[in-house]
Short mmCIF file of C-alpha atoms in Angstrom, two decimals:
data_model
loop_
_atom_site.label_atom_id
_atom_site.label_comp_id
_atom_site.label_asym_id
_atom_site.label_seq_id
_atom_site.Cartn_x
_atom_site.Cartn_y
_atom_site.Cartn_z
CA MET Z 1 132.33 50.98 146.95
CA PHE Z 2 135.92 50.50 148.03
CA ASN Z 3 138.86 50.66 145.66
CA SER Z 4 141.86 48.40 145.86
CA ALA Z 5 144.26 51.31 145.59
CA LEU Z 6 144.41 54.76 147.04
CA SER Z 7 143.75 57.85 144.94
CA ALA Z 8 145.33 60.31 147.37
CA PRO Z 9 148.20 60.44 149.89
CA LEU Z 10 147.80 58.50 153.13
CA LYS Z 11 146.58 60.29 156.22
CA LEU Z 12 148.88 60.60 159.20
CA ILE Z 13 146.18 59.97 161.82
CA PRO Z 14 146.59 56.27 162.86
CA VAL Z 15 142.90 55.31 162.84
CA SER Z 16 142.50 57.00 159.44
CA LEU Z 17 145.08 54.82 157.70
CA GLY Z 18 143.94 54.36 154.12
CA ALA Z 19 141.52 57.28 154.10
CA TYR Z 20 141.79 59.75 151.24
CA ASP Z 21 140.36 63.15 150.36
CA GLY Z 22 136.86 62.84 148.98
CA MET Z 23 136.24 59.43 150.56
CA PRO Z 24 132.49 59.02 151.25
CA PHE Z 25 131.50 59.74 154.82
CA ALA Z 26 130.06 56.25 155.50
CA ASP Z 27 133.14 54.51 154.06
CA ARG Z 28 135.46 56.65 156.18
CA ARG Z 29 133.49 55.76 159.31
CA LYS Z 30 133.76 52.05 158.54
CA LEU Z 31 137.48 52.35 157.93
CA ILE Z 32 137.98 54.16 161.24
CA LEU Z 33 136.02 51.45 163.07
CA ALA Z 34 138.06 48.66 161.42
CA ASN Z 35 141.37 50.42 162.10
CA SER Z 36 140.39 51.06 165.72
CA SER Z 37 139.60 47.36 166.13
CA ALA Z 38 142.92 46.42 164.52
CA PHE Z 39 144.83 48.77 166.84
CA PHE Z 40 142.98 47.27 169.80
CA MET Z 41 143.89 43.73 168.69
CA ALA Z 42 147.53 44.65 168.15
CA PHE Z 43 147.75 46.43 171.52
CA LEU Z 44 145.92 43.70 173.46
CA GLY Z 45 147.75 40.87 171.71
CA GLY Z 46 151.16 42.49 172.09
CA GLY Z 47 150.65 43.28 175.75
CA PHE Z 48 149.46 39.81 176.74
CA LEU Z 49 152.14 38.20 174.56
CA ILE Z 50 154.83 39.79 176.73
CA VAL Z 51 153.06 38.89 179.97
CA ASN Z 52 152.44 35.26 179.01
CA TRP Z 53 155.98 34.91 177.63
CA ILE Z 54 157.33 35.96 181.02
CA LEU Z 55 154.94 33.56 182.80
CA GLY Z 56 155.85 30.72 180.43
CA HIS Z 57 152.34 30.13 179.02
CA MET Z 58 153.50 29.28 175.53
CA THR Z 59 150.09 28.24 174.18
CA LEU Z 60 148.71 31.62 175.17
CA VAL Z 61 151.79 33.25 173.66
CA SER Z 62 150.94 31.71 170.28
CA LEU Z 63 147.33 32.95 170.51
CA ASN Z 64 148.51 36.40 171.57
CA ALA Z 65 150.98 36.44 168.68
CA GLY Z 66 148.13 35.56 166.32
CA MET Z 67 146.01 38.44 167.63
CA PHE Z 68 148.97 40.83 167.36
CA GLY Z 69 149.71 39.66 163.81
CA PHE Z 70 146.09 39.91 162.66
CA GLY Z 71 145.92 43.50 163.95
CA LEU Z 72 149.12 44.60 162.22
CA LEU Z 73 148.19 42.84 158.97
CA ALA Z 74 144.77 44.54 158.90
CA LEU Z 75 146.39 47.96 159.42
CA LEU Z 76 148.91 47.29 156.65
CA LEU Z 77 146.13 46.28 154.25
CA SER Z 78 144.10 49.38 155.14
CA SER Z 79 147.09 51.64 154.52
CA GLN Z 80 147.46 50.14 151.03
CA GLY Z 81 143.79 50.49 150.16
CA PHE Z 82 142.71 46.81 150.44
CA TYR Z 83 139.73 47.64 152.61
CA ARG Z 84 137.56 44.52 152.23
CA THR Z 85 140.49 42.20 152.95
CA SER Z 86 141.39 44.28 155.99
CA PHE Z 87 137.83 44.00 157.28
CA PHE Z 88 137.90 40.21 156.81
CA ILE Z 89 141.19 39.96 158.69
CA VAL Z 90 139.87 42.05 161.58
CA THR Z 91 136.57 40.23 162.02
CA GLY Z 92 137.75 36.74 161.07
CA GLY Z 93 141.02 36.82 162.99
CA ALA Z 94 139.44 38.35 166.05
CA GLY Z 95 136.64 35.77 165.98
CA ILE Z 96 139.06 32.84 165.90
CA ILE Z 97 141.25 34.20 168.71
CA PHE Z 98 138.36 35.18 170.98
CA TYR Z 99 136.66 31.83 170.42
CA LEU Z 100 139.72 29.69 171.20
CA THR Z 101 140.93 31.67 174.23
CA GLY Z 102 137.46 31.93 175.70
CA LEU Z 103 136.80 28.22 175.19
CA TRP Z 104 140.12 26.89 176.50
CA TYR Z 105 141.02 29.32 179.25
CA ARG Z 106 137.65 30.62 180.56
CA ASN Z 107 139.09 34.13 180.60
CA GLY Z 108 136.01 36.02 179.37
CA LEU Z 109 137.39 36.84 175.92
CA GLU Z 110 134.43 35.06 174.32
CA ASN Z 111 132.39 38.13 175.20
CA TYR Z 112 134.27 40.01 172.48
CA LEU Z 113 132.50 37.79 169.96
CA LEU Z 114 129.42 39.97 170.57
CA VAL Z 115 131.40 43.09 169.70
CA ASN Z 116 132.79 41.29 166.66
CA MET Z 117 129.26 40.35 165.60
CA VAL Z 118 128.14 44.00 165.73
CA ALA Z 119 131.29 45.15 163.88
CA SER Z 120 130.60 42.61 161.10
CA VAL Z 121 127.11 44.02 160.63
CA ILE Z 122 128.54 47.54 160.33
CA LEU Z 123 131.50 46.84 158.07
CA PHE Z 124 130.04 44.72 155.27
CA GLU Z 125 127.52 45.82 152.66
CA SER Z 126 126.49 42.35 151.50
CA LEU Z 127 123.44 41.01 153.37
CA SER Z 128 124.61 37.41 152.97
CA LEU Z 129 128.01 38.26 154.44
CA ARG Z 130 126.43 40.09 157.36
CA ILE Z 131 124.19 37.11 158.11
CA LEU Z 132 127.06 34.64 157.74
CA LEU Z 133 129.61 36.49 159.87
CA GLY Z 134 127.06 37.63 162.44
CA GLY Z 135 125.70 34.09 162.71
CA LEU Z 136 129.17 32.54 163.07
CA ASN Z 137 130.13 34.96 165.85
CA GLY Z 138 126.84 34.43 167.65
CA LEU Z 139 127.13 30.64 167.31
CA ALA Z 140 130.72 30.70 168.55
CA PHE Z 141 129.67 32.75 171.58
CA LEU Z 142 126.85 30.30 172.43
CA THR Z 143 129.19 27.32 171.93
CA VAL Z 144 131.68 28.67 174.45
CA LYS Z 145 128.99 29.47 177.00
CA VAL Z 146 127.40 26.01 176.64
CA ALA Z 147 130.82 24.36 176.93
CA HIS Z 148 131.51 26.29 180.12
CA MET Z 149 128.16 25.21 181.57
CA LYS Z 150 129.01 21.56 180.83
CA GLY Z 151 132.47 21.82 182.34
CA GLY Z 152 134.49 22.76 179.28
CA THR Z 153 136.96 20.64 177.34
CA SER Z 154 139.24 18.10 178.93
CA ASP Z 155 142.26 20.40 178.80
CA SER Z 156 140.43 23.58 179.78
CA SER Z 157 141.32 25.51 182.90
CA ASP Z 158 139.86 28.54 184.66
CA ALA Z 159 141.80 31.77 184.25
CA PRO Z 160 142.84 33.64 187.42
CA LEU Z 161 140.16 35.96 188.76
CA ASP Z 162 142.17 39.11 188.06
CA ILE Z 163 142.69 38.16 184.39
CA TYR Z 164 139.00 37.36 184.03
CA VAL Z 165 137.99 40.71 185.55
CA ILE Z 166 140.42 42.61 183.32
CA ASN Z 167 139.01 40.93 180.20
CA ILE Z 168 135.43 41.67 181.22
CA VAL Z 169 136.28 45.34 181.90
CA LEU Z 170 137.99 45.63 178.51
CA PHE Z 171 134.99 43.96 176.88
CA LEU Z 172 132.62 46.47 178.46
CA LEU Z 173 134.82 49.34 177.28
CA ALA Z 174 134.83 47.91 173.76
CA LEU Z 175 131.06 47.49 173.84
CA CYS Z 176 130.64 51.09 175.01
CA GLY Z 177 132.95 52.16 172.18
CA VAL Z 178 130.76 50.44 169.60
CA VAL Z 179 127.62 51.99 171.09
CA GLU Z 180 129.31 55.41 171.05
CA PHE Z 181 130.23 54.81 167.42
CA PHE Z 182 126.58 54.20 166.60
CA ARG Z 183 125.52 57.30 168.51
CA THR Z 184 128.09 59.49 166.76
CA LEU Z 185 127.18 58.05 163.37
CA HIS Z 186 123.51 58.75 163.98
CA SER Z 187 124.19 62.27 165.25
CA ASP Z 188 126.41 63.08 162.27
CA TYR Z 189 123.79 61.73 159.91
CA LEU Z 190 121.06 63.89 161.45
CA ARG Z 191 123.35 66.91 161.37
CA SER Z 192 124.22 66.34 157.71
CA VAL Z 193 120.54 65.95 156.82
CA GLU Z 194 119.71 69.18 158.67
CA MET Z 195 122.51 71.05 156.88
CA LYS Z 196 121.41 69.71 153.49
CA ASN Z 197 117.81 70.70 154.17
CA HIS Z 198 118.93 74.17 155.22
CA SER Z 199 121.13 74.54 152.13
CA LEU Z 200 118.33 73.29 149.90
CA SER Z 201 115.89 75.74 151.47
CA GLU Z 202 118.31 78.64 150.94
CA ALA Z 203 118.99 77.55 147.35
CA ASN Z 204 115.27 77.36 146.59
CA HIS Z 205 114.69 80.76 148.17
CA ALA Z 206 117.53 82.31 146.15
CA LYS Z 207 116.30 80.64 142.97
CA GLU Z 208 112.76 81.91 143.43
CA LYS Z 209 113.98 85.42 144.15
CA LEU Z 210 116.39 85.35 141.23
CA PHE Z 211 113.81 84.19 138.70
CA SER Z 212 111.30 86.75 139.92
CA ILE Z 213 113.91 89.47 139.40
CA LEU Z 214 114.88 88.16 135.99
CA ALA Z 215 111.24 88.02 134.91
CA HIS Z 216 110.96 91.74 135.64
CA ASP Z 217 114.41 93.17 134.94
CA LEU Z 218 115.14 91.27 131.74
CA ARG Z 219 111.70 91.00 130.19
CA THR Z 220 110.87 94.69 130.63
CA PRO Z 221 113.85 96.19 128.68
CA LEU Z 222 113.61 93.55 125.96
CA ALA Z 223 109.87 94.15 125.63
CA ASN Z 224 110.47 97.92 125.34
CA ILE Z 225 113.07 97.45 122.61
CA ARG Z 226 110.80 95.04 120.76
CA THR Z 227 107.88 97.50 120.90
CA THR Z 228 110.08 100.31 119.60
CA LEU Z 229 111.32 98.23 116.67
CA GLU Z 230 107.75 97.17 115.82
CA LEU Z 231 106.65 100.81 115.79
CA LEU Z 232 109.58 101.69 113.56
CA ASP Z 233 108.75 98.88 111.13
CA SER Z 234 105.06 99.83 110.97
CA GLY Z 235 105.80 103.50 110.37
CA GLY Z 236 104.37 104.53 113.71
CA MET Z 237 107.66 106.17 114.74
CA SER Z 238 109.75 108.71 112.88
CA GLN Z 239 113.53 108.74 112.66
CA GLU Z 240 113.55 111.86 114.83
CA GLN Z 241 111.57 110.08 117.55
CA LEU Z 242 113.94 107.10 117.30
CA ARG Z 243 116.96 109.38 117.81
CA GLU Z 244 115.29 110.84 120.88
CA MET Z 245 114.63 107.39 122.29
CA HIS Z 246 118.08 106.05 121.40
CA PRO Z 247 119.75 106.85 124.78
CA ASP Z 248 116.95 105.12 126.66
CA MET Z 249 117.10 102.09 124.40
CA LYS Z 250 120.88 101.91 124.76
CA ARG Z 251 120.56 102.08 128.54
CA GLU Z 252 117.94 99.31 128.54
CA LEU Z 253 120.09 97.15 126.26
CA ASP Z 254 123.20 97.69 128.39
CA HIS Z 255 121.23 96.70 131.46
CA ALA Z 256 119.93 93.52 129.82
CA TYR Z 257 123.41 92.60 128.59
CA ASP Z 258 124.99 93.12 132.02
CA CYS Z 259 122.26 91.02 133.60
CA LEU Z 260 122.89 88.17 131.19
CA GLU Z 261 126.68 88.35 131.65
CA ASN Z 262 126.40 88.15 135.43
CA LEU Z 263 123.69 85.51 135.33
CA LEU Z 264 125.78 83.26 133.08
CA ALA Z 265 128.84 83.65 135.33
CA TRP Z 266 126.81 83.01 138.48
CA SER Z 267 124.84 80.04 137.13
CA ALA Z 268 127.99 78.39 135.71
CA GLY Z 269 129.56 78.47 139.16
CA GLN Z 270 126.40 77.10 140.76
CA VAL Z 271 125.89 74.25 138.28
CA TRP Z 272 129.40 73.16 137.32
CA GLY Z 273 131.38 74.64 140.18
CA MET Z 274 134.16 77.21 140.02
CA LYS Z 275 136.85 76.43 137.46
CA THR Z 276 139.80 78.48 138.65
CA GLU Z 277 143.11 78.57 136.80
CA ILE Z 278 145.65 80.39 138.96
CA VAL Z 279 148.39 82.17 136.99
CA THR Z 280 150.48 85.32 137.38
CA LEU Z 281 148.52 88.40 136.29
CA ASN Z 282 149.37 92.06 135.83
CA VAL Z 283 146.62 93.91 137.72
CA ARG Z 284 146.96 97.16 135.78
CA ASP Z 285 146.58 95.39 132.43
CA ILE Z 286 143.48 93.49 133.58
CA SER Z 287 141.97 96.71 134.92
CA GLU Z 288 142.59 98.48 131.60
CA GLU Z 289 141.02 95.63 129.59
CA SER Z 290 138.00 95.53 131.91
CA SER Z 291 137.32 99.28 131.71
CA LEU Z 292 137.46 99.53 127.89
CA PRO Z 293 133.87 98.22 127.33
CA LEU Z 294 132.68 100.70 129.97
CA GLY Z 295 134.04 103.74 128.10
CA SER Z 296 130.76 104.55 126.32
CA LEU Z 297 128.78 104.27 129.55
CA ALA Z 298 131.23 106.56 131.36
CA ALA Z 299 131.29 109.04 128.45
CA ARG Z 300 127.50 109.19 128.32
CA LYS Z 301 127.41 110.11 132.02
CA ASP Z 302 130.51 112.34 131.74
CA VAL Z 303 132.31 110.22 134.35
CA SER Z 304 136.10 109.97 134.10
CA ILE Z 305 137.91 106.68 134.76
CA GLU Z 306 141.45 106.81 136.18
CA ASN Z 307 143.73 103.77 136.43
CA ARG Z 308 146.34 104.48 139.11
CA ILE Z 309 147.38 100.86 139.68
CA PRO Z 310 151.21 100.48 139.62
CA ALA Z 311 152.57 98.81 136.50
CA HIS Z 312 154.53 96.30 138.64
CA ALA Z 313 151.45 95.08 140.57
CA LYS Z 314 151.22 91.35 139.89
CA VAL Z 315 149.02 88.80 141.61
CA ARG Z 316 148.28 85.08 141.52
CA GLY Z 317 144.74 84.74 140.23
CA ASP Z 318 142.33 83.65 137.50
CA LYS Z 319 142.18 86.04 134.52
CA GLN Z 320 138.49 85.62 133.71
CA GLN Z 321 137.45 85.96 137.34
CA LEU Z 322 139.61 89.04 137.94
CA THR Z 323 138.24 90.61 134.74
CA ALA Z 324 134.67 89.98 135.94
CA ILE Z 325 135.51 91.52 139.33
CA PHE Z 326 136.86 94.72 137.78
CA ARG Z 327 134.00 94.93 135.26
CA ASN Z 328 131.34 94.64 137.95
CA LEU Z 329 132.99 96.94 140.48
CA MET Z 330 133.75 99.69 137.97
CA SER Z 331 130.35 99.52 136.23
CA ASN Z 332 128.72 99.67 139.66
CA ALA Z 333 130.83 102.70 140.57
CA ILE Z 334 129.87 104.46 137.31
CA LYS Z 335 126.24 103.62 137.94
CA PHE Z 336 126.16 105.46 141.27
CA THR Z 337 128.37 108.39 140.23
CA PRO Z 338 126.62 111.54 138.96
CA SER Z 339 127.58 113.47 135.84
CA GLY Z 340 131.00 115.09 136.14
CA GLY Z 341 132.19 112.56 138.73
CA TRP Z 342 135.13 110.19 138.66
CA VAL Z 343 136.04 106.56 139.28
CA GLU Z 344 139.57 105.38 139.96
CA ALA Z 345 141.36 102.09 140.54
CA THR Z 346 144.39 101.93 142.85
CA ALA Z 347 146.50 99.22 144.45
CA GLU Z 348 149.02 98.95 147.26
CA SER Z 349 151.15 96.05 148.49
CA ILE Z 350 150.49 94.87 152.06
CA GLY Z 351 152.64 91.98 153.22
CA ARG Z 352 152.28 89.15 150.72
CA GLU Z 353 149.09 90.60 149.18
CA TRP Z 354 148.01 93.38 146.88
CA LYS Z 355 145.07 95.41 148.16
CA ILE Z 356 143.15 96.71 145.13
CA THR Z 357 140.60 99.51 145.54
CA VAL Z 358 137.90 100.89 143.24
CA THR Z 359 136.82 104.34 144.45
CA ASP Z 360 134.09 106.70 143.27
CA ASN Z 361 132.74 110.06 144.42
CA GLY Z 362 129.13 109.04 143.92
CA VAL Z 363 126.09 108.94 146.15
CA GLY Z 364 127.60 106.52 148.70
CA MET Z 365 125.61 104.54 151.26
CA GLU Z 366 125.17 104.05 154.98
CA ALA Z 367 128.09 102.40 156.82
CA GLU Z 368 125.91 99.49 157.98
CA ARG Z 369 124.80 98.77 154.41
CA ALA Z 370 128.43 98.87 153.26
CA ARG Z 371 129.41 96.31 155.93
CA GLU Z 372 126.69 93.92 154.72
CA LEU Z 373 127.40 94.37 151.03
CA PHE Z 374 129.55 91.24 150.63
CA THR Z 375 128.20 89.03 153.39
CA VAL Z 376 126.96 85.52 152.57
CA ALA Z 377 123.51 86.48 153.84
CA ASN Z 378 123.25 89.24 151.24
CA GLN Z 379 121.27 87.41 148.54
CA PRO Z 380 120.78 88.73 144.97
CA THR Z 381 118.01 91.29 144.91
CA SER Z 382 116.95 94.34 142.94
CA THR Z 383 119.19 97.27 143.70
CA THR Z 384 118.60 100.98 144.01
CA PRO Z 385 118.51 102.65 140.57
CA GLY Z 386 121.67 104.53 139.61
CA THR Z 387 122.01 108.27 139.15
CA ASP Z 388 120.85 107.89 135.53
CA ARG Z 389 118.04 105.47 136.42
CA GLU Z 390 120.25 102.42 135.73
CA LYS Z 391 118.89 99.16 137.07
CA GLY Z 392 120.68 96.12 138.45
CA LEU Z 393 120.19 92.73 140.03
CA GLY Z 394 122.77 92.93 142.80
CA LEU Z 395 124.15 89.71 141.35
CA GLY Z 396 127.43 91.36 140.31
CA LEU Z 397 128.46 91.97 143.90
CA GLN Z 398 127.83 88.34 144.82
CA ILE Z 399 129.93 87.25 141.84
CA CYS Z 400 132.74 89.54 143.00
CA ARG Z 401 132.59 88.02 146.48
CA ASP Z 402 132.60 84.45 145.17
CA PHE Z 403 135.43 85.08 142.70
CA VAL Z 404 137.63 86.89 145.24
CA THR Z 405 137.10 84.09 147.77
CA GLU Z 406 137.91 81.48 145.10
CA GLN Z 407 141.25 83.23 144.49
CA HIS Z 408 142.10 83.21 148.22
CA GLY Z 409 141.36 86.89 148.79
CA ARG Z 410 139.04 89.11 150.84
CA ILE Z 411 136.59 91.83 149.78
CA TRP Z 412 134.87 94.59 151.74
CA ALA Z 413 133.38 98.07 151.28
CA GLU Z 414 133.67 101.48 152.94
CA SER Z 415 131.23 104.26 152.21
CA THR Z 416 129.76 107.52 153.42
CA PRO Z 417 126.45 108.92 152.11
CA GLY Z 418 127.05 111.78 149.68
CA THR Z 419 130.82 111.36 149.40
CA GLY Z 420 131.32 108.06 147.55
CA THR Z 421 132.27 104.44 148.05
CA ARG Z 422 135.53 102.47 148.24
CA ILE Z 423 135.51 98.74 147.41
CA HIS Z 424 138.66 96.91 148.54
CA PHE Z 425 139.74 93.38 147.69
CA THR Z 426 142.98 91.49 148.17
CA LEU Z 427 144.77 88.85 146.12
CA PRO Z 428 148.01 86.94 146.81
CA MET Z 429 151.11 88.69 145.52
CA ALA Z 430 152.90 86.93 142.65
#
């Protein structure tokens, strides 16, 4: 579970010494508990070392030095990634010190053996180790208590009342800390389970909706094309009839192709995660490349495409993702623009970003709908048919949102019914 070397830079938070990015939640919690115990040992040992040195109690000074040394050594090992060894030093060293001081000086430190016993159960995965260390701490605690009842060892002496009270108070605080650790761990676990269940429920809901849409929107155009080709092969359709049906078949095929393109891009991100390669890109060039495949669609609807993006507009982004963004936004604009309309792409620099806008003079939409267009809650769903009866899944807009976010940008829409729509997105300036 634990590696003997770190795979990422050390954290600066003291109790997180040795933690690294991507470290499993349970392992990080154990490391924090061990480091907290080591800090406590170093602090307690160092403080009492100074006090006992001043008072001339040299035997106690040696025990305090041992506690201080064990704490520092455990922290050093944690910072270098030797987690198991650090845990052994914390539990073993603390057990020895608490046993000896409690037995010889009757100062209440033997109570910490109970805390040490609980910590041993938490820190180690091996059942045999947990039984061994827990049993040794419990046995040591009972030994000290029995020895006290029988009068202790020949050289034992009672600690002053104030020292005894201080040790008991610190023990209670430590015990409360361990209990709080358990409570926090349990609460975090329940919260993580709840979040996973919620995410799983949303994923299942989106999957069911997506497959129901695909079953209708992909199967229908492919079935229509297949039927037409079968009629043509059997002689049930003339060449003249085929020419008449050609625009409809082309529209159906374009729709099916766009659906597949977006589905592949979306599913790849969901299954394998986003693979983003950030490089310097010329926005105008990407826009030109993205609009070329849309030329036939725009010509068929008599919609003009204007690229007014400055030639010097350069951003830091992923080429494939930016191409997909432009392709989806411009095809969507063409879809909802009537014959004789126009679509244009512009860009302006704002601070350290380029704000890129795709504008059309199409049918537009209500302002509330425009505000919700790129929200996380807006799941893929069948969209309103375009001005030429074009269909869509609504998946393209979600892909645009995901890709813009992945490239550290923002995306939003502005629209007015009957006057058109403006889609804005930002990307970091190169």
